[in-house]
PDB file of C-alpha atoms in Angstrom:
ATOM      1  CA  MET Y  26      99.684 143.701 114.910  1.00  0.00           C
ATOM      2  CA  LYS Y  27     100.500 143.936 118.590  1.00  0.00           C
ATOM      3  CA  HIS Y  28      98.468 142.206 121.254  1.00  0.00           C
ATOM      4  CA  GLN Y  29      95.565 144.258 122.505  1.00  0.00           C
ATOM      5  CA  THR Y  30      94.259 144.585 126.012  1.00  0.00           C
ATOM      6  CA  PHE Y  31      90.602 144.370 126.961  1.00  0.00           C
ATOM      7  CA  ALA Y  32      90.444 148.187 127.156  1.00  0.00           C
ATOM      8  CA  GLN Y  33      91.997 148.627 123.698  1.00  0.00           C
ATOM      9  CA  ILE Y  34      89.626 146.228 121.967  1.00  0.00           C
ATOM     10  CA  ARG Y  35      86.565 148.099 120.721  1.00  0.00           C
ATOM     11  CA  LEU Y  36      83.063 146.750 120.222  1.00  0.00           C
ATOM     12  CA  HIS Y  37      82.451 145.815 116.559  1.00  0.00           C
ATOM     13  CA  GLU Y  38      86.133 146.253 115.760  1.00  0.00           C
ATOM     14  CA  THR Y  39      87.338 143.866 113.054  1.00  0.00           C
ATOM     15  CA  PHE Y  40      90.680 142.201 112.506  1.00  0.00           C
ATOM     16  CA  VAL Y  41      92.131 140.059 109.733  1.00  0.00           C
ATOM     17  CA  SER Y  42      94.873 137.621 110.668  1.00  0.00           C
ATOM     18  CA  TYR Y  43      98.006 136.657 108.833  1.00  0.00           C
ATOM     19  CA  GLY Y  44      97.658 133.866 106.265  1.00  0.00           C
ATOM     20  CA  ARG Y  45      98.281 130.209 107.123  1.00  0.00           C
ATOM     21  CA  THR Y  46      98.792 127.740 104.265  1.00  0.00           C
ATOM     22  CA  VAL Y  47      97.523 124.246 105.096  1.00  0.00           C
ATOM     23  CA  THR Y  48     100.057 121.509 104.370  1.00  0.00           C
ATOM     24  CA  GLU Y  49      99.776 117.757 104.106  1.00  0.00           C
ATOM     25  CA  THR Y  50     101.958 117.554 107.207  1.00  0.00           C
ATOM     26  CA  ASP Y  51      99.392 119.618 109.149  1.00  0.00           C
ATOM     27  CA  ILE Y  52      96.654 117.120 108.293  1.00  0.00           C
ATOM     28  CA  VAL Y  53      98.789 114.037 108.978  1.00  0.00           C
ATOM     29  CA  GLN Y  54      99.971 115.318 112.354  1.00  0.00           C
ATOM     30  CA  PHE Y  55      96.531 116.525 113.419  1.00  0.00           C
ATOM     31  CA  THR Y  56      94.673 113.336 112.433  1.00  0.00           C
ATOM     32  CA  CYS Y  57      97.281 111.235 114.235  1.00  0.00           C
ATOM     33  CA  LEU Y  58      97.131 113.401 117.361  1.00  0.00           C
ATOM     34  CA  ALA Y  59      93.319 113.502 117.406  1.00  0.00           C
ATOM     35  CA  GLY Y  60      92.869 109.885 116.358  1.00  0.00           C
ATOM     36  CA  LEU Y  61      90.790 110.826 113.310  1.00  0.00           C
ATOM     37  CA  LYS Y  62      90.485 107.970 110.832  1.00  0.00           C
ATOM     38  CA  LEU Y  63      87.851 109.076 108.334  1.00  0.00           C
ATOM     39  CA  PRO Y  64      88.967 108.347 104.758  1.00  0.00           C
ATOM     40  CA  ILE Y  65      88.124 111.931 103.705  1.00  0.00           C
ATOM     41  CA  PHE Y  66      91.044 113.058 105.900  1.00  0.00           C
ATOM     42  CA  ILE Y  67      93.614 110.275 105.495  1.00  0.00           C
ATOM     43  CA  ASP Y  68      93.060 108.246 102.307  1.00  0.00           C
ATOM     44  CA  ALA Y  69      94.034 110.003  99.056  1.00  0.00           C
ATOM     45  CA  ALA Y  70      93.062 107.020  96.855  1.00  0.00           C
ATOM     46  CA  TYR Y  71      89.614 106.803  98.460  1.00  0.00           C
ATOM     47  CA  CYS Y  72      89.104 110.544  97.936  1.00  0.00           C
ATOM     48  CA  ARG Y  73      90.128 110.420  94.265  1.00  0.00           C
ATOM     49  CA  GLU Y  74      87.491 107.741  93.685  1.00  0.00           C
ATOM     50  CA  HIS Y  75      84.680 108.572  96.117  1.00  0.00           C
ATOM     51  CA  SER Y  76      84.916 112.184  97.302  1.00  0.00           C
ATOM     52  CA  PRO Y  77      83.229 115.026  95.416  1.00  0.00           C
ATOM     53  CA  PHE Y  78      86.393 117.049  96.140  1.00  0.00           C
ATOM     54  CA  GLY Y  79      88.785 114.510  94.590  1.00  0.00           C
ATOM     55  CA  GLN Y  80      91.270 114.907  97.421  1.00  0.00           C
ATOM     56  CA  ARG Y  81      91.584 114.874 101.199  1.00  0.00           C
ATOM     57  CA  ILE Y  82      89.966 117.759 103.052  1.00  0.00           C
ATOM     58  CA  VAL Y  83      91.085 119.599 106.169  1.00  0.00           C
ATOM     59  CA  PRO Y  84      89.281 118.423 109.341  1.00  0.00           C
ATOM     60  CA  GLY Y  85      86.936 121.073 110.722  1.00  0.00           C
ATOM     61  CA  LEU Y  86      88.537 120.804 114.149  1.00  0.00           C
ATOM     62  CA  LEU Y  87      91.892 121.680 112.587  1.00  0.00           C
ATOM     63  CA  ILE Y  88      90.346 124.742 110.939  1.00  0.00           C
ATOM     64  CA  GLN Y  89      89.031 125.780 114.367  1.00  0.00           C
ATOM     65  CA  ALA Y  90      92.484 125.265 115.874  1.00  0.00           C
ATOM     66  CA  PHE Y  91      94.076 127.391 113.148  1.00  0.00           C
ATOM     67  CA  ALA Y  92      91.468 130.112 113.758  1.00  0.00           C
ATOM     68  CA  ALA Y  93      92.189 130.102 117.493  1.00  0.00           C
ATOM     69  CA  GLY Y  94      95.913 130.367 116.818  1.00  0.00           C
ATOM     70  CA  MET Y  95      95.465 133.195 114.351  1.00  0.00           C
ATOM     71  CA  MET Y  96      93.345 135.121 116.893  1.00  0.00           C
ATOM     72  CA  GLU Y  97      96.152 134.793 119.422  1.00  0.00           C
ATOM     73  CA  GLU Y  98      97.989 137.552 117.594  1.00  0.00           C
ATOM     74  CA  LEU Y  99      95.118 139.849 118.581  1.00  0.00           C
ATOM     75  CA  ILE Y 100      94.538 138.875 122.182  1.00  0.00           C
ATOM     76  CA  GLY Y 101      97.672 137.031 123.251  1.00  0.00           C
ATOM     77  CA  PRO Y 102      98.748 137.194 126.888  1.00  0.00           C
ATOM     78  CA  CYS Y 103      95.647 139.106 128.068  1.00  0.00           C
ATOM     79  CA  THR Y 104      93.568 135.940 127.670  1.00  0.00           C
ATOM     80  CA  ILE Y 105      92.874 134.003 130.861  1.00  0.00           C
ATOM     81  CA  ALA Y 106      90.746 131.229 129.355  1.00  0.00           C
ATOM     82  CA  ALA Y 107      88.408 130.230 126.576  1.00  0.00           C
ATOM     83  CA  LEU Y 108      84.875 130.103 127.977  1.00  0.00           C
ATOM     84  CA  GLY Y 109      83.234 128.475 124.998  1.00  0.00           C
ATOM     85  CA  PHE Y 110      82.787 128.097 121.316  1.00  0.00           C
ATOM     86  CA  GLY Y 111      79.544 129.008 119.600  1.00  0.00           C
ATOM     87  CA  GLU Y 112      78.076 126.906 116.866  1.00  0.00           C
ATOM     88  CA  SER Y 113      80.611 126.424 114.092  1.00  0.00           C
ATOM     89  CA  ARG Y 114      79.434 126.019 110.521  1.00  0.00           C
ATOM     90  CA  PHE Y 115      81.645 124.595 107.822  1.00  0.00           C
ATOM     91  CA  LEU Y 116      80.463 126.082 104.543  1.00  0.00           C
ATOM     92  CA  ARG Y 117      82.978 124.602 102.107  1.00  0.00           C
ATOM     93  CA  PRO Y 118      85.997 122.351 102.427  1.00  0.00           C
ATOM     94  CA  ALA Y 119      89.497 123.623 103.010  1.00  0.00           C
ATOM     95  CA  LEU Y 120      92.076 121.720 100.985  1.00  0.00           C
ATOM     96  CA  ILE Y 121      95.798 121.066 101.180  1.00  0.00           C
ATOM     97  CA  GLY Y 122      97.489 124.180  99.783  1.00  0.00           C
ATOM     98  CA  ASP Y 123      94.709 126.589 100.770  1.00  0.00           C
ATOM     99  CA  THR Y 124      95.821 129.719 102.617  1.00  0.00           C
ATOM    100  CA  LEU Y 125      93.409 130.544 105.419  1.00  0.00           C
ATOM    101  CA  ARG Y 126      92.835 133.853 107.205  1.00  0.00           C
ATOM    102  CA  THR Y 127      90.629 134.503 110.199  1.00  0.00           C
ATOM    103  CA  HIS Y 128      88.366 137.547 110.068  1.00  0.00           C
ATOM    104  CA  SER Y 129      87.394 138.436 113.637  1.00  0.00           C
ATOM    105  CA  ARG Y 130      84.756 140.896 114.831  1.00  0.00           C
ATOM    106  CA  VAL Y 131      84.226 141.856 118.463  1.00  0.00           C
ATOM    107  CA  ALA Y 132      80.518 141.059 118.891  1.00  0.00           C
ATOM    108  CA  SER Y 133      80.275 141.980 122.569  1.00  0.00           C
ATOM    109  CA  LYS Y 134      82.377 142.797 125.586  1.00  0.00           C
ATOM    110  CA  ARG Y 135      81.586 143.273 129.247  1.00  0.00           C
ATOM    111  CA  LEU Y 136      83.260 143.420 132.605  1.00  0.00           C
ATOM    112  CA  THR Y 137      82.632 140.566 135.017  1.00  0.00           C
ATOM    113  CA  SER Y 138      81.684 140.874 138.671  1.00  0.00           C
ATOM    114  CA  LYS Y 139      85.246 139.886 139.551  1.00  0.00           C
ATOM    115  CA  PRO Y 140      87.599 142.907 139.309  1.00  0.00           C
ATOM    116  CA  GLY Y 141      90.298 142.750 136.669  1.00  0.00           C
ATOM    117  CA  ARG Y 142      88.353 140.499 134.295  1.00  0.00           C
ATOM    118  CA  GLY Y 143      86.215 140.949 131.221  1.00  0.00           C
ATOM    119  CA  VAL Y 144      84.484 138.727 128.687  1.00  0.00           C
ATOM    120  CA  ILE Y 145      84.568 139.232 124.940  1.00  0.00           C
ATOM    121  CA  ASP Y 146      82.591 137.420 122.289  1.00  0.00           C
ATOM    122  CA  ILE Y 147      84.288 137.244 118.917  1.00  0.00           C
ATOM    123  CA  ALA Y 148      82.466 136.339 115.718  1.00  0.00           C
ATOM    124  CA  ILE Y 149      84.860 134.666 113.312  1.00  0.00           C
ATOM    125  CA  ARG Y 150      84.942 133.853 109.655  1.00  0.00           C
ATOM    126  CA  VAL Y 151      87.727 131.760 108.167  1.00  0.00           C
ATOM    127  CA  ALA Y 152      88.276 132.385 104.461  1.00  0.00           C
ATOM    128  CA  ASN Y 153      90.575 130.824 101.892  1.00  0.00           C
ATOM    129  CA  GLN Y 154      92.796 132.634  99.382  1.00  0.00           C
ATOM    130  CA  ARG Y 155      89.794 133.162  97.077  1.00  0.00           C
ATOM    131  CA  GLN Y 156      87.899 134.897  99.926  1.00  0.00           C
ATOM    132  CA  GLU Y 157      85.482 131.942 100.088  1.00  0.00           C
ATOM    133  CA  THR Y 158      84.206 131.328 103.604  1.00  0.00           C
ATOM    134  CA  VAL Y 159      85.152 127.864 104.839  1.00  0.00           C
ATOM    135  CA  MET Y 160      83.976 128.292 108.457  1.00  0.00           C
ATOM    136  CA  GLU Y 161      81.919 130.663 110.602  1.00  0.00           C
ATOM    137  CA  GLY Y 162      81.615 130.552 114.353  1.00  0.00           C
ATOM    138  CA  SER Y 163      82.263 132.394 117.576  1.00  0.00           C
ATOM    139  CA  TYR Y 164      84.515 132.274 120.603  1.00  0.00           C
ATOM    140  CA  ARG Y 165      83.917 133.593 124.114  1.00  0.00           C
ATOM    141  CA  LEU Y 166      87.056 134.541 126.008  1.00  0.00           C
ATOM    142  CA  LEU Y 167      87.829 135.613 129.557  1.00  0.00           C
ATOM    143  CA  MET Y 168      90.437 138.381 129.553  1.00  0.00           C
ATOM    144  CA  ARG Y 169      92.430 140.403 132.027  1.00  0.00           C
ATOM    145  CA  THR Y 170      91.595 144.100 132.054  1.00  0.00           C
ATOM    146  CA  ASP Y 171      94.043 146.983 132.441  1.00  0.00           C
ATOM    147  CA  ASP Y 172      92.081 148.503 135.275  1.00  0.00           C
ATOM    148  CA  ALA Y 173      89.344 146.871 137.330  1.00  0.00           C
ATOM    149  CA  GLY Y 174      87.275 150.051 137.056  1.00  0.00           C
ATOM    150  CA  GLU Y 175      87.373 150.520 133.275  1.00  0.00           C
ATOM    151  CA  GLY Y 176      84.179 150.656 131.236  1.00  0.00           C
ATOM    152  CA  ALA Y 177      83.230 148.169 128.519  1.00  0.00           C
ATOM    153  CA  ALA Y 178      83.272 150.661 125.668  1.00  0.00           C
TER     154      ALA Y 178
END
């Protein structure tokens, strides 16, 4: 899929990203970078004994980061900035070896008062290889427009 401009993105349009398989290395690097120390993320022995999942789970913030990266294929260089993240809900754990895909839907779009800029709200759902939803949320992005006078279709 090629990057789309603000004008090309249509209201209620949906996109499914490429798949991204979560590895142990992803979790180790992310927890070290973020300073996360919860046993459910870093301690396999603890998880085998005490976790209902029997293994380490993927941190929710890492799932959000993967989702943002997978959406980049859609919006890419037209994005100026992230304006915010809506409430994220984690509905089931993602595990090492799961392949995640982000399902994005353009919930709203509008031009701003500043020429050459528009705002889009994207509802997202991250699903694993069994099509089970692991996360739902939304992102609001500030984007460049093709033409300052275009309409927000």
